[in-house]
Short mmCIF file of C-alpha atoms and ligand atoms in Angstrom, two decimals:
data_model
loop_
_atom_site.label_atom_id
_atom_site.label_comp_id
_atom_site.label_asym_id
_atom_site.label_seq_id
_atom_site.Cartn_x
_atom_site.Cartn_y
_atom_site.Cartn_z
CA MET A 1 9.94 -20.03 17.07
CA GLY A 2 8.71 -22.41 15.14
CA THR A 3 4.83 -22.63 14.01
CA ALA A 4 1.81 -20.91 15.17
CA ARG A 5 0.46 -23.32 17.72
CA ARG A 6 -3.18 -23.65 18.34
CA ILE A 7 -4.05 -24.42 22.06
CA ASP A 8 -7.48 -24.73 21.30
CA GLY A 9 -10.32 -24.25 19.18
CA LYS A 10 -10.24 -20.56 20.21
CA VAL A 11 -6.89 -19.39 20.87
CA LEU A 12 -3.40 -19.39 18.62
CA ASP A 13 -0.42 -18.98 19.82
CA ALA A 14 2.43 -16.88 17.40
CA ASP A 15 5.66 -15.81 17.76
CA VAL A 16 4.41 -12.89 15.22
CA VAL A 17 0.92 -11.73 14.50
CA VAL A 18 0.74 -9.71 11.34
CA CYS A 19 -2.71 -7.38 11.33
CA GLY A 20 -3.90 -6.99 7.57
CA GLY A 21 -2.86 -8.52 4.33
CA GLY A 22 -2.29 -5.72 2.37
CA VAL A 23 1.45 -5.32 0.42
CA ALA A 24 3.29 -4.28 3.30
CA GLY A 25 1.58 -6.98 5.76
CA THR A 26 2.27 -9.71 3.21
CA MET A 27 5.70 -9.23 3.06
CA ALA A 28 6.39 -8.17 6.65
CA ALA A 29 4.76 -11.51 7.52
CA VAL A 30 6.75 -13.30 4.67
CA ALA A 31 10.43 -11.56 6.06
CA ALA A 32 9.29 -12.93 9.85
CA ALA A 33 8.20 -16.14 8.56
CA ARG A 34 11.74 -16.35 6.31
CA ARG A 35 13.82 -16.27 9.52
CA GLY A 36 12.60 -18.88 11.77
CA ALA A 37 9.30 -16.92 13.52
CA SER A 38 5.90 -18.71 13.28
CA VAL A 39 3.43 -15.89 11.56
CA VAL A 40 -0.26 -15.34 11.99
CA LEU A 41 -1.24 -12.95 8.88
CA ILE A 42 -4.59 -11.74 10.12
CA GLU A 43 -6.56 -10.50 6.64
CA ARG A 44 -10.71 -9.40 5.84
CA TYR A 45 -11.18 -10.74 2.90
CA GLY A 46 -10.30 -13.84 1.54
CA PHE A 47 -7.63 -13.30 -0.45
CA LEU A 48 -3.94 -10.76 0.61
CA GLY A 49 -2.96 -7.95 -1.61
CA GLY A 50 -5.44 -5.04 0.17
CA ASN A 51 -5.20 -1.82 -2.32
CA ALA A 52 -3.33 -3.57 -4.53
CA THR A 53 -6.08 -6.27 -4.87
CA ALA A 54 -9.37 -5.57 -3.52
CA GLY A 55 -8.40 -1.46 -4.72
CA ALA A 56 -7.24 -2.98 -8.04
CA VAL A 57 -4.68 -0.18 -8.56
CA ALA A 58 -2.30 -2.76 -10.62
CA GLN A 59 0.63 -0.54 -10.86
CA PHE A 60 4.09 -0.79 -8.66
CA ASN A 61 5.21 3.04 -9.46
CA SER A 62 8.67 3.77 -8.66
CA TRP A 63 11.49 1.60 -8.60
CA GLN A 64 14.16 3.73 -9.41
CA THR A 65 15.22 7.73 -9.57
CA GLY A 66 15.27 9.77 -12.76
CA LYS A 67 18.86 8.67 -13.67
CA GLY A 68 17.66 4.97 -13.07
CA ARG A 69 19.32 4.21 -10.25
CA THR A 70 17.22 1.27 -8.06
CA VAL A 71 15.87 1.95 -4.58
CA VAL A 72 13.61 -0.34 -4.33
CA ALA A 73 14.10 -4.33 -4.40
CA GLY A 74 14.27 -7.40 -2.14
CA LEU A 75 10.98 -9.00 -1.40
CA ALA A 76 9.30 -6.14 -3.58
CA ASP A 77 11.52 -7.39 -6.81
CA GLU A 78 10.23 -11.25 -5.71
CA VAL A 79 7.56 -10.12 -5.96
CA VAL A 80 7.23 -8.83 -9.39
CA ALA A 81 9.27 -11.86 -10.85
CA ARG A 82 6.95 -14.30 -9.49
CA LEU A 83 4.12 -12.03 -11.33
CA ARG A 84 6.25 -12.51 -14.33
CA ALA A 85 6.07 -16.36 -14.07
CA TYR A 86 2.13 -15.96 -13.99
CA GLY A 87 2.12 -13.80 -17.09
CA GLY A 88 0.76 -11.26 -14.89
CA ALA A 89 2.90 -8.23 -15.42
CA ARG A 90 4.29 -6.17 -18.44
CA PRO A 91 7.75 -5.28 -18.43
CA HIS A 92 9.21 -2.34 -16.22
CA GLU A 93 8.52 1.24 -18.12
CA SER A 94 10.10 4.43 -17.93
CA PHE A 95 8.53 7.82 -18.98
CA VAL A 96 7.79 11.16 -19.03
CA MET A 97 4.74 12.42 -17.32
CA SER A 98 2.38 15.56 -18.56
CA THR A 99 4.03 17.26 -16.15
CA GLY A 100 7.70 16.87 -17.13
CA HIS A 101 8.69 14.61 -14.42
CA HIS A 102 10.32 11.35 -15.13
CA MET A 103 8.35 8.07 -13.35
CA ASP A 104 8.88 4.36 -13.61
CA ARG A 105 6.32 1.79 -13.02
CA VAL A 106 5.36 -1.49 -13.06
CA GLU A 107 1.71 -2.62 -14.91
CA TYR A 108 0.26 -6.17 -13.14
CA SER A 109 -2.66 -8.10 -13.25
CA PRO A 110 -4.33 -8.04 -9.49
CA GLU A 111 -5.58 -10.99 -9.80
CA VAL A 112 -2.50 -12.93 -10.57
CA LEU A 113 -1.05 -10.71 -7.54
CA LYS A 114 -3.53 -12.64 -5.47
CA LEU A 115 -2.16 -16.48 -6.28
CA VAL A 116 1.73 -15.12 -5.83
CA LEU A 117 0.84 -13.43 -2.37
CA ASP A 118 -0.66 -16.86 -1.83
CA ASP A 119 2.25 -18.83 -2.94
CA MET A 120 4.88 -16.39 -0.81
CA VAL A 121 2.89 -16.72 2.55
CA ILE A 122 2.41 -20.64 2.38
CA GLU A 123 5.72 -21.53 1.03
CA ALA A 124 6.92 -19.17 3.55
CA GLY A 125 5.40 -21.06 6.41
CA VAL A 126 2.78 -18.32 7.31
CA GLN A 127 -0.12 -19.40 9.00
CA PRO A 128 -3.07 -17.29 7.21
CA LEU A 129 -6.26 -16.29 9.00
CA LEU A 130 -8.41 -15.21 6.01
CA HIS A 131 -12.29 -14.18 6.57
CA ALA A 132 -10.94 -12.47 10.12
CA ASN A 133 -12.10 -9.22 10.95
CA LEU A 134 -9.90 -7.51 14.17
CA LEU A 135 -12.23 -7.09 16.70
CA ASP A 136 -10.37 -5.29 19.88
CA VAL A 137 -6.76 -6.28 21.56
CA ASP A 138 -4.92 -6.71 25.11
CA CYS A 139 -2.95 -5.11 26.52
CA GLU A 140 -0.64 -4.83 29.79
CA GLY A 141 2.22 -2.58 30.76
CA GLY A 142 2.71 -1.43 26.98
CA ARG A 143 2.67 -4.59 25.03
CA ILE A 144 -0.12 -5.99 23.23
CA THR A 145 -0.54 -9.28 24.37
CA ALA A 146 -3.29 -10.44 22.25
CA VAL A 147 -5.61 -9.53 19.22
CA ARG A 148 -8.77 -10.93 18.72
CA VAL A 149 -10.87 -11.68 15.80
CA LEU A 150 -13.95 -12.57 14.15
CA THR A 151 -14.43 -15.93 12.16
CA LYS A 152 -16.71 -18.04 10.48
CA GLY A 153 -15.82 -20.28 13.82
CA GLY A 154 -16.93 -17.45 15.95
CA VAL A 155 -14.04 -15.13 17.98
CA LEU A 156 -10.51 -16.15 18.06
CA THR A 157 -7.81 -14.92 20.22
CA VAL A 158 -4.18 -14.48 19.12
CA ARG A 159 -1.41 -14.52 20.99
CA GLU A 160 2.13 -13.24 20.38
CA GLY A 161 5.62 -11.63 20.60
CA VAL A 162 5.07 -9.23 18.36
CA LEU A 163 2.28 -7.34 16.44
CA ILE A 164 2.44 -5.49 13.61
CA ASP A 165 -0.27 -3.44 12.48
CA ALA A 166 -0.24 -3.59 8.49
CA SER A 167 -4.41 -2.92 7.92
CA GLY A 168 -3.52 0.56 6.59
CA ASP A 169 -6.43 1.91 8.72
CA ILE A 170 -4.01 0.75 11.93
CA ASP A 171 -6.95 -0.49 13.87
CA ALA A 172 -4.97 -2.56 16.30
CA LEU A 173 -2.88 0.33 17.39
CA ASP A 174 -6.32 2.26 17.49
CA ARG A 175 -7.54 -0.28 19.84
CA ALA A 176 -4.64 -0.45 21.41
CA GLY A 177 -4.55 3.36 22.21
CA ALA A 178 -2.23 4.75 20.11
CA ARG A 179 -1.74 7.63 19.96
CA PHE A 180 -2.02 9.21 15.95
CA LEU A 181 -0.62 12.06 14.18
CA GLU A 182 -3.15 15.45 13.34
CA LEU A 183 -3.44 16.78 9.94
CA ASP A 184 -2.69 20.76 10.02
CA ALA A 185 -5.18 23.15 10.13
CA ASP A 186 -4.91 23.71 6.09
CA GLU A 187 -5.30 19.67 5.30
CA GLN A 188 -7.06 17.52 4.51
CA LEU A 189 -7.52 13.36 4.01
CA GLN A 190 -6.28 12.28 0.63
CA PRO A 191 -9.58 11.03 -1.12
CA ALA A 192 -10.53 6.99 -2.07
CA THR A 193 -11.01 6.12 -5.20
CA MET A 194 -12.70 3.24 -6.28
CA ILE A 195 -11.34 1.91 -10.07
CA PHE A 196 -12.94 -0.07 -12.67
CA ARG A 197 -11.97 -2.27 -15.60
CA PHE A 198 -13.19 -1.03 -18.83
CA GLY A 199 -12.71 -2.72 -21.99
CA PRO A 200 -12.34 -3.72 -24.83
CA ILE A 201 -9.55 -1.17 -25.66
CA ASP A 202 -7.94 -0.21 -29.08
CA TYR A 203 -4.39 0.75 -27.41
CA THR A 204 -2.68 1.94 -30.56
CA ARG A 205 -4.92 4.12 -31.07
CA PHE A 206 -5.10 5.45 -27.37
CA ASP A 207 -1.75 5.29 -26.76
CA ALA A 208 -1.02 7.55 -30.22
CA LEU A 209 -2.86 10.08 -27.76
CA SER A 210 -0.32 12.97 -27.48
CA LYS A 211 0.12 14.49 -23.83
CA ALA A 212 -1.48 17.81 -24.82
CA GLU A 213 -4.73 15.57 -26.61
CA THR A 214 -4.71 13.37 -23.34
CA ALA A 215 -5.02 16.44 -21.14
CA ALA A 216 -7.04 18.09 -23.28
CA LEU A 217 -9.56 15.95 -23.26
CA ALA A 218 -9.56 14.90 -19.02
CA LYS A 219 -10.05 18.57 -18.98
CA ARG A 220 -13.14 18.54 -20.79
CA GLY A 221 -14.72 15.70 -19.10
CA HIS A 222 -14.06 17.20 -15.65
CA ALA A 223 -15.56 20.71 -17.09
CA GLU A 224 -18.65 18.75 -18.21
CA GLY A 225 -19.19 16.83 -15.54
CA HIS A 226 -18.16 13.19 -16.23
CA LEU A 227 -14.67 13.21 -14.77
CA ALA A 228 -13.93 13.24 -10.43
CA ARG A 229 -10.80 14.39 -11.46
CA ALA A 230 -9.04 16.02 -14.92
CA ALA A 231 -7.33 12.68 -15.68
CA LEU A 232 -7.63 9.72 -17.84
CA HIS A 233 -4.89 7.61 -15.12
CA SER A 234 -4.99 4.15 -16.01
CA SER A 235 -2.81 0.82 -15.80
CA ARG A 236 -3.56 -1.84 -19.16
CA ASP A 237 -3.81 -5.26 -17.85
CA PRO A 238 -1.27 -7.85 -18.94
CA TYR A 239 -3.93 -10.32 -20.28
CA SER A 240 -6.14 -8.86 -22.09
CA ASP A 241 -6.80 -5.27 -24.15
CA ASP A 242 -8.90 -3.74 -20.63
CA GLY A 243 -7.56 -0.85 -18.82
CA TRP A 244 -8.27 0.03 -14.83
CA PHE A 245 -8.62 3.17 -14.53
CA ASN A 246 -7.76 5.92 -11.40
CA ILE A 247 -10.25 8.66 -12.74
CA SER A 248 -12.77 8.64 -9.55
CA ARG A 249 -12.29 10.68 -6.59
CA LEU A 250 -14.62 10.59 -3.17
CA GLY A 251 -13.51 12.96 0.06
CA ILE A 252 -13.92 10.78 2.76
CA ASP A 253 -12.44 10.27 6.02
CA ALA A 254 -12.75 5.89 5.28
CA THR A 255 -12.38 5.02 9.28
CA ASP A 256 -16.20 6.67 9.44
CA PRO A 257 -18.26 3.45 8.63
CA MET A 258 -21.37 5.39 7.45
CA ALA A 259 -19.38 7.21 5.29
CA LEU A 260 -17.00 4.08 4.01
CA GLY A 261 -20.32 2.86 2.57
CA ALA A 262 -21.92 5.84 0.98
CA ALA A 263 -18.37 6.32 -0.91
CA GLU A 264 -18.70 2.55 -2.18
CA MET A 265 -21.97 3.63 -3.85
CA GLU A 266 -20.31 7.02 -4.99
CA GLY A 267 -17.93 5.51 -6.32
CA ARG A 268 -19.66 3.36 -8.39
CA ARG A 269 -21.58 6.05 -9.69
CA GLN A 270 -18.93 8.61 -10.37
CA ALA A 271 -17.51 5.36 -12.08
CA TRP A 272 -20.31 4.87 -13.97
CA LYS A 273 -20.01 8.35 -15.24
CA ALA A 274 -16.14 8.11 -16.30
CA ALA A 275 -16.60 4.78 -18.67
CA GLN A 276 -20.07 6.37 -20.86
CA PHE A 277 -17.19 9.13 -21.22
CA LEU A 278 -15.01 7.35 -21.86
CA ALA A 279 -16.80 5.16 -24.82
CA SER A 280 -18.15 8.78 -26.00
CA SER A 281 -15.15 10.54 -26.06
CA VAL A 282 -12.19 8.98 -25.97
CA PRO A 283 -9.94 7.66 -28.88
CA GLY A 284 -9.53 3.83 -29.15
CA CYS A 285 -12.58 3.53 -26.11
CA GLU A 286 -15.05 3.81 -28.43
CA GLY A 287 -15.64 0.05 -28.54
CA GLY A 288 -15.53 -0.42 -24.51
CA GLN A 289 -18.10 -0.55 -22.22
CA LEU A 290 -17.36 -0.96 -17.66
CA ARG A 291 -16.54 -4.75 -17.22
CA ALA A 292 -15.88 -5.05 -13.11
CA PHE A 293 -15.64 -2.32 -10.33
CA ALA A 294 -12.91 -3.08 -8.01
CA THR A 295 -13.74 -5.38 -5.07
CA GLN A 296 -13.33 -2.07 -2.28
CA VAL A 297 -12.66 1.84 -2.76
CA GLY A 298 -9.05 2.20 -2.46
CA ILE A 299 -8.43 3.93 0.70
CA ARG A 300 -5.03 5.96 0.12
CA GLU A 301 -4.97 7.70 3.77
CA THR A 302 -6.47 7.42 7.27
CA ARG A 303 -4.82 7.04 10.19
CA ARG A 304 -0.83 7.78 10.81
CA VAL A 305 0.37 6.40 14.23
CA GLU A 306 2.59 9.05 16.32
CA GLY A 307 5.81 7.21 16.25
CA ASP A 308 9.83 7.50 17.83
CA HIS A 309 10.86 9.52 14.78
CA VAL A 310 7.68 11.84 12.15
CA LEU A 311 9.35 11.64 9.24
CA THR A 312 8.84 14.98 7.40
CA ALA A 313 9.09 16.18 3.93
CA GLU A 314 11.56 18.51 4.28
CA GLU A 315 13.80 15.11 5.59
CA LEU A 316 12.61 13.39 2.64
CA MET A 317 13.07 16.42 0.21
CA ARG A 318 17.20 17.58 1.85
CA PRO A 319 17.23 14.07 2.14
CA VAL A 320 18.30 13.34 6.14
CA ASP A 321 20.49 10.07 5.53
CA PHE A 322 19.26 8.20 8.37
CA PRO A 323 21.56 5.79 10.78
CA ASP A 324 18.31 3.76 11.24
CA ALA A 325 17.28 3.63 7.40
CA ILE A 326 15.37 0.57 6.29
CA ALA A 327 14.09 1.58 3.39
CA ALA A 328 14.36 3.85 0.59
CA GLY A 329 11.96 5.61 -2.29
CA ALA A 330 12.32 7.99 -4.67
CA TYR A 331 8.31 8.53 -5.80
CA PRO A 332 7.41 12.07 -5.66
CA ILE A 333 5.38 14.01 -3.02
CA ASP A 334 1.97 13.29 -4.93
CA ILE A 335 -1.18 14.90 -3.08
CA HIS A 336 -4.84 14.59 -4.32
CA PRO A 337 -7.08 17.14 -3.05
CA ALA A 338 -10.48 15.59 -1.44
CA SER A 339 -12.35 17.66 -4.59
CA GLY A 340 -12.18 19.32 -7.77
CA GLY A 341 -9.80 18.11 -10.40
CA ALA A 342 -6.14 18.98 -9.81
CA LEU A 343 -3.40 17.54 -8.29
CA HIS A 344 -0.32 18.48 -5.91
CA TYR A 345 2.66 17.31 -7.07
CA VAL A 346 6.32 17.41 -5.71
CA PRO A 347 8.90 16.31 -7.98
CA MET A 348 12.78 15.25 -7.40
CA GLY A 349 15.38 15.81 -8.31
CA ASP A 350 17.05 13.30 -11.45
CA ASP A 351 19.09 11.48 -8.74
CA HIS A 352 17.13 11.89 -5.96
CA ALA A 353 16.47 9.20 -3.29
CA TYR A 354 15.29 9.51 0.49
CA GLN A 355 15.53 7.20 3.38
CA ILE A 356 12.81 5.99 5.99
CA PRO A 357 14.04 5.80 9.44
CA TYR A 358 13.15 2.11 11.46
CA ARG A 359 12.09 5.02 14.45
CA SER A 360 8.86 5.51 12.26
CA LEU A 361 7.53 1.91 12.41
CA LEU A 362 8.39 2.19 16.30
CA PRO A 363 4.37 3.29 17.88
CA LEU A 364 4.70 5.20 21.26
CA GLY A 365 4.28 3.75 24.21
CA LEU A 366 4.25 0.11 22.51
CA ASP A 367 6.97 -1.67 23.27
CA ASN A 368 6.36 -5.20 21.18
CA ALA A 369 4.52 -3.34 18.25
CA LEU A 370 5.41 -2.19 14.49
CA VAL A 371 3.48 -0.05 11.89
CA VAL A 372 3.69 -0.86 7.96
CA GLY A 373 2.63 0.99 4.84
CA ARG A 374 0.67 3.60 4.83
CA GLY A 375 0.15 4.07 9.06
CA ILE A 376 3.58 4.73 9.84
CA SER A 377 4.72 7.61 11.23
CA ALA A 378 5.47 10.17 9.19
CA THR A 379 3.38 13.83 8.09
CA HIS A 380 0.75 13.72 5.80
CA GLN A 381 3.18 15.04 3.09
CA ALA A 382 5.66 13.40 3.73
CA LEU A 383 2.84 9.56 3.57
CA ALA A 384 1.82 11.32 -0.10
CA ALA A 385 5.01 10.34 -0.87
CA ILE A 386 5.88 7.18 0.99
CA ARG A 387 2.77 5.75 0.51
CA VAL A 388 3.58 3.63 -2.94
CA MET A 389 3.57 0.23 -2.94
CA THR A 390 6.93 -0.10 -4.09
CA ILE A 391 7.87 1.55 -0.47
CA SER A 392 5.32 -0.56 1.39
CA MET A 393 6.49 -3.77 0.52
CA ALA A 394 10.45 -2.40 1.58
CA VAL A 395 8.91 -1.35 4.76
CA GLY A 396 7.12 -4.52 5.46
CA GLN A 397 9.64 -6.39 4.64
CA ALA A 398 11.89 -4.34 7.66
CA ALA A 399 9.43 -4.57 9.26
CA GLY A 400 9.07 -8.65 9.60
CA THR A 401 13.06 -8.43 9.51
CA ALA A 402 12.87 -6.37 12.69
CA ALA A 403 10.14 -8.63 14.61
CA ALA A 404 12.12 -11.77 13.43
CA LEU A 405 15.51 -9.51 15.53
CA ALA A 406 13.53 -8.62 18.39
CA LEU A 407 12.47 -11.87 19.21
CA GLN A 408 15.92 -13.68 19.06
CA LYS A 409 16.98 -10.98 20.89
CA THR A 410 14.65 -10.65 23.97
CA ASP A 411 13.81 -14.42 24.25
CA GLY A 412 10.79 -14.27 22.78
CA ARG A 413 9.29 -10.83 24.41
CA GLY A 414 10.02 -9.52 21.18
CA ASN A 415 11.06 -5.50 22.35
CA VAL A 416 10.86 -3.76 18.83
CA ARG A 417 13.68 -1.43 20.30
CA ALA A 418 15.69 -3.85 21.58
CA VAL A 419 17.01 -4.12 18.00
CA ASP A 420 20.58 -3.85 16.92
CA THR A 421 19.76 -1.25 14.11
CA ASP A 422 22.89 -2.15 12.54
CA ALA A 423 22.24 -5.91 12.14
CA LEU A 424 18.42 -5.19 11.45
CA ARG A 425 20.44 -3.27 8.01
CA THR A 426 23.24 -6.10 7.65
CA ALA A 427 20.38 -8.68 7.22
CA LEU A 428 17.68 -6.69 5.04
CA LEU A 429 21.04 -5.96 2.43
CA GLN A 430 21.77 -9.57 2.38
CA ASP A 431 18.33 -10.40 1.65
CA GLY A 432 18.68 -8.21 -1.48
CA ALA A 433 16.65 -4.43 0.43
CA VAL A 434 18.65 -1.65 -0.96
CA LEU A 435 18.41 1.31 1.77
CA ARG A 436 19.84 4.38 0.22
C1 FAD B 501 -6.57 4.77 -5.95
C2 FAD B 501 -5.11 4.95 -4.99
C3 FAD B 501 -4.21 4.32 -6.15
C4 FAD B 501 -3.22 4.42 -5.94
N1 FAD B 501 -2.04 4.24 -6.99
C5 FAD B 501 -0.65 3.73 -6.84
C6 FAD B 501 0.04 3.89 -7.69
O1 FAD B 501 -0.35 4.11 -9.26
N2 FAD B 501 1.28 3.06 -7.87
C7 FAD B 501 0.88 2.86 -6.30
O2 FAD B 501 3.12 2.02 -5.80
N3 FAD B 501 0.94 3.04 -5.32
C8 FAD B 501 -0.55 3.22 -5.51
N4 FAD B 501 -0.93 3.67 -4.70
C9 FAD B 501 -1.08 3.60 -2.84
C10 FAD B 501 -0.43 2.08 -2.45
O3 FAD B 501 -2.05 1.86 -3.40
C11 FAD B 501 -1.16 2.04 -1.04
O4 FAD B 501 -0.61 2.78 -0.12
C12 FAD B 501 -0.53 0.39 -0.59
O5 FAD B 501 -0.88 -0.16 -1.25
C13 FAD B 501 -0.37 0.71 1.04
O6 FAD B 501 -0.40 -0.80 1.75
P1 FAD B 501 -0.83 -1.14 2.78
O7 FAD B 501 -0.77 -2.44 3.11
O8 FAD B 501 -0.04 -0.26 3.86
O9 FAD B 501 -2.63 -1.01 3.23
P2 FAD B 501 -4.00 -1.29 2.30
O10 FAD B 501 -3.47 -2.29 0.90
O11 FAD B 501 -4.44 -0.94 2.68
O12 FAD B 501 -3.84 -3.09 3.42
C14 FAD B 501 -4.27 -3.35 4.54
C15 FAD B 501 -5.05 -4.80 4.44
O13 FAD B 501 -5.22 -4.58 5.66
C16 FAD B 501 -6.58 -5.51 6.08
N5 FAD B 501 -7.67 -5.02 6.81
C17 FAD B 501 -7.92 -3.48 7.28
N6 FAD B 501 -8.74 -3.47 8.51
C18 FAD B 501 -8.72 -4.94 8.45
C19 FAD B 501 -9.34 -5.34 10.44
N7 FAD B 501 -9.90 -4.67 10.55
N8 FAD B 501 -9.46 -6.70 10.39
C20 FAD B 501 -8.55 -7.04 9.48
N9 FAD B 501 -7.97 -6.70 8.53
C21 FAD B 501 -8.28 -5.54 7.67
C22 FAD B 501 -7.52 -4.50 4.12
O14 FAD B 501 -8.43 -5.56 3.86
C23 FAD B 501 -6.23 -5.14 3.75
O15 FAD B 501 -6.00 -6.23 3.01
C24 FAD B 501 -2.54 3.99 -4.42
C25 FAD B 501 -3.61 4.20 -3.57
C26 FAD B 501 -4.84 3.90 -4.36
C27 FAD B 501 -6.20 4.27 -2.84
#
């Protein structure tokens, strides 16, 4: 364990390789490095964050139950504290939604989040490998021994003890031949969304709109064909009078390259139309215009791996007390249909929290691989709750910690099923995580 070793210009050795630098992958990399592992973090863009930065999601939801009990902390809290130190996050707020249910959030600047994630990775001693696209993986008897990435310098092979797939679409596990969960006959992938920045907004007037007025405007915008989704959902930028609007809807399978490219173009069209509607019809938005598109369409759901345990909505709703719980959450089941204006929303009770078991991070048939973020082993319905960034960060922290423990326990071979989950839970609690 220590520093990633460069064998020659084309080969790099590390204890842990994290594929994908979204919030889940970045937290996994930082957690593993802080526990002494040498870590390489592979990311196709020139910055980290995934949906949180490239997708401009701009708000971390659901830190608490309706009664104010904290369910996510640890590294996720540190991210917010560091954002605040830069002035890049607004205060934590709790509110009642138009559906009458509780929600809480922290709005942040996606640009500042890039800096914060850089800081955390550099300080932890993670070796970032940016502008690196996964090509394929080498497998030997249930172990992923190396990943190959396409970089500016050509193809680089990265050999590892543990592979953490945090690519959202779970590309590395796909190349390793892992098994994926199917949708039920009546289910569809959640749609993608092109988030856009709009401003300036007169927030005194925009915020004064009642829930009924906002809902009526959104309904009208949708009925008249200006809004793909009957909502005016947005996050306020901490630095300006601009907002990031989440009101487009693109029903695609984002692992289909043709569909993904087409969705980027259609997403920009939808965003442009929505911006015209905001300027023409929404009080407080008259002086505004579209300022920027997100770098890419935000992807809610693609592949979900089949793991040792498949987490279900029923287990979240009961909720089940898992002996190997490594993270908790309180976000409701929130399913955006692939088209149309509606939302399928199953709220949690006032003080309801659920747990995520370690076994849902263990892809079947692979000894040294973990999965984090929106590709973990869960049904479509359960993923609709646990996909949010707060929970993704908590699961990422757990996976990074588990990878370091697996390496210590198995002399660098990184057998993830050898991890003592009581020891893992103790380590996570020591590092500030909340597990129930
Ligand atoms: C439109 C939208 C709105 C949302 N709203 C909220 C919200 O309000 N609050 C909330 O908390 N959550 C929200 N979410 C959910 C949340 O943003 C995601 O579920 C979460 O960011 C998932 O994180 P992740 O790290 O698993 O994946 P991602 O963010 O998808 O990160 C994957 C990373 O891997 C990289 N990558 C992918 N493939 C490769 C490859 N082949 N090679 C190299 N790198 C690769 C990507 O560039 C990316 O950086 C929203 C999501 C969307 C799409």
